[in-house]
Amino acid sequence: MPNILIVGASRGLGAELAKQYASNNTVFATSRSNKTLESTKNIEYIPNIDVAEEDAGQKLASHIGQKTLHTVIITAGYFVTESFDSPSWENEIKMYTTSSIGPVFIVHHLVKAGLLAKGSKIILVSSESGSITLRHESEGGGNYGHHASKSALNMVGKLLSLDLKDKGIAVGIVHPGFMRTEMTRGVGFDKYWDDGGGTDTSFPGRLCVPWY
């Protein structure tokens, strides 16, 4: 049975992917909280994994042991709104660290521990919000940390794909769409759910699983 690692699986898209993959895979699902979630059939929860912490990859490698990971999905995220008039240094650092710095170190440690082999896949859940081309003047500025950290993640994905090509490890970057999640509600984006075509997480989950 294939082994799937989902980083950021306590809620939102990550939780949905864990549930759907568990039907015919062994799933390792991480949570930032130090509270241990109750594992269910084919899902083993790993608590206290904060992507923004340097040792997250080492903790994962130690927990998983000698099992080969067939697919790794990094979907952990952090989003706080900000404007030009009131930027937040601390929040921007956390958004960059979570979205684009942490994934590099997680993948590094998993590869060096021999947990990713030829044929393994890495999926980085990004967003079209990181696209410079798609950003329209009518949308205005602001939210620097969110948009720029996703742009950085897109470049991270490209660079990882080049570094891991000779090892036979594929790297993909995906935009799952605008979703009705606690994160988008938490920043007030629930007011755009209807007009923006926000979907329940089960929809992108069903679309994503067959591809990776």
CSV table of C-alpha atoms in Angstrom, one decimal, residues 5-8 28-31 45-51 53-67 69 105-116:
chain,number,residue,atom,x,y,z
A,5,LEU,CA,2.7,12.2,3.7
A,6,ILE,CA,0.4,15.3,4.0
A,7,VAL,CA,2.0,18.3,5.8
A,8,GLY,CA,-0.7,20.5,7.2
A,28,PHE,CA,0.9,10.2,7.6
A,29,ALA,CA,-0.9,13.5,8.4
A,30,THR,CA,0.8,16.3,10.3
A,31,SER,CA,-0.6,18.9,12.6
A,45,TYR,CA,-1.4,11.7,12.8
A,46,ILE,CA,1.9,13.3,13.6
A,47,PRO,CA,1.5,16.3,16.1
A,48,ASN,CA,3.8,19.2,16.7
A,49,ILE,CA,5.1,19.7,13.2
A,50,ASP,CA,5.4,23.4,12.5
A,51,VAL,CA,6.6,24.1,9.0
A,53,GLU,CA,10.4,25.7,12.5
A,54,GLU,CA,13.8,24.6,11.2
A,55,ASP,CA,13.6,21.1,12.7
A,56,ALA,CA,10.3,20.1,11.2
A,57,GLY,CA,11.9,18.0,8.5
A,58,GLN,CA,14.1,16.2,11.0
A,59,LYS,CA,11.1,15.4,13.2
A,60,LEU,CA,9.2,14.0,10.3
A,61,ALA,CA,12.1,11.8,9.1
A,62,SER,CA,12.6,10.5,12.6
A,63,HIS,CA,8.9,9.7,13.0
A,64,ILE,CA,8.5,8.0,9.7
A,65,GLY,CA,11.6,5.8,10.1
A,66,GLN,CA,12.5,3.5,7.2
A,67,LYS,CA,9.2,3.7,5.2
A,69,LEU,CA,7.1,7.9,0.9
A,105,PHE,CA,14.1,22.1,4.6
A,106,ILE,CA,11.4,19.5,4.8
A,107,VAL,CA,12.1,18.1,1.4
A,108,HIS,CA,15.9,18.3,2.1
A,109,HIS,CA,15.6,16.2,5.3
A,110,LEU,CA,13.2,13.6,3.7
A,111,VAL,CA,15.5,13.1,0.7
A,112,LYS,CA,18.7,12.9,2.8
A,113,ALA,CA,17.0,10.3,5.1
A,114,GLY,CA,16.3,8.2,2.1
A,115,LEU,CA,12.5,8.4,2.5
A,116,LEU,CA,12.0,9.7,-1.1
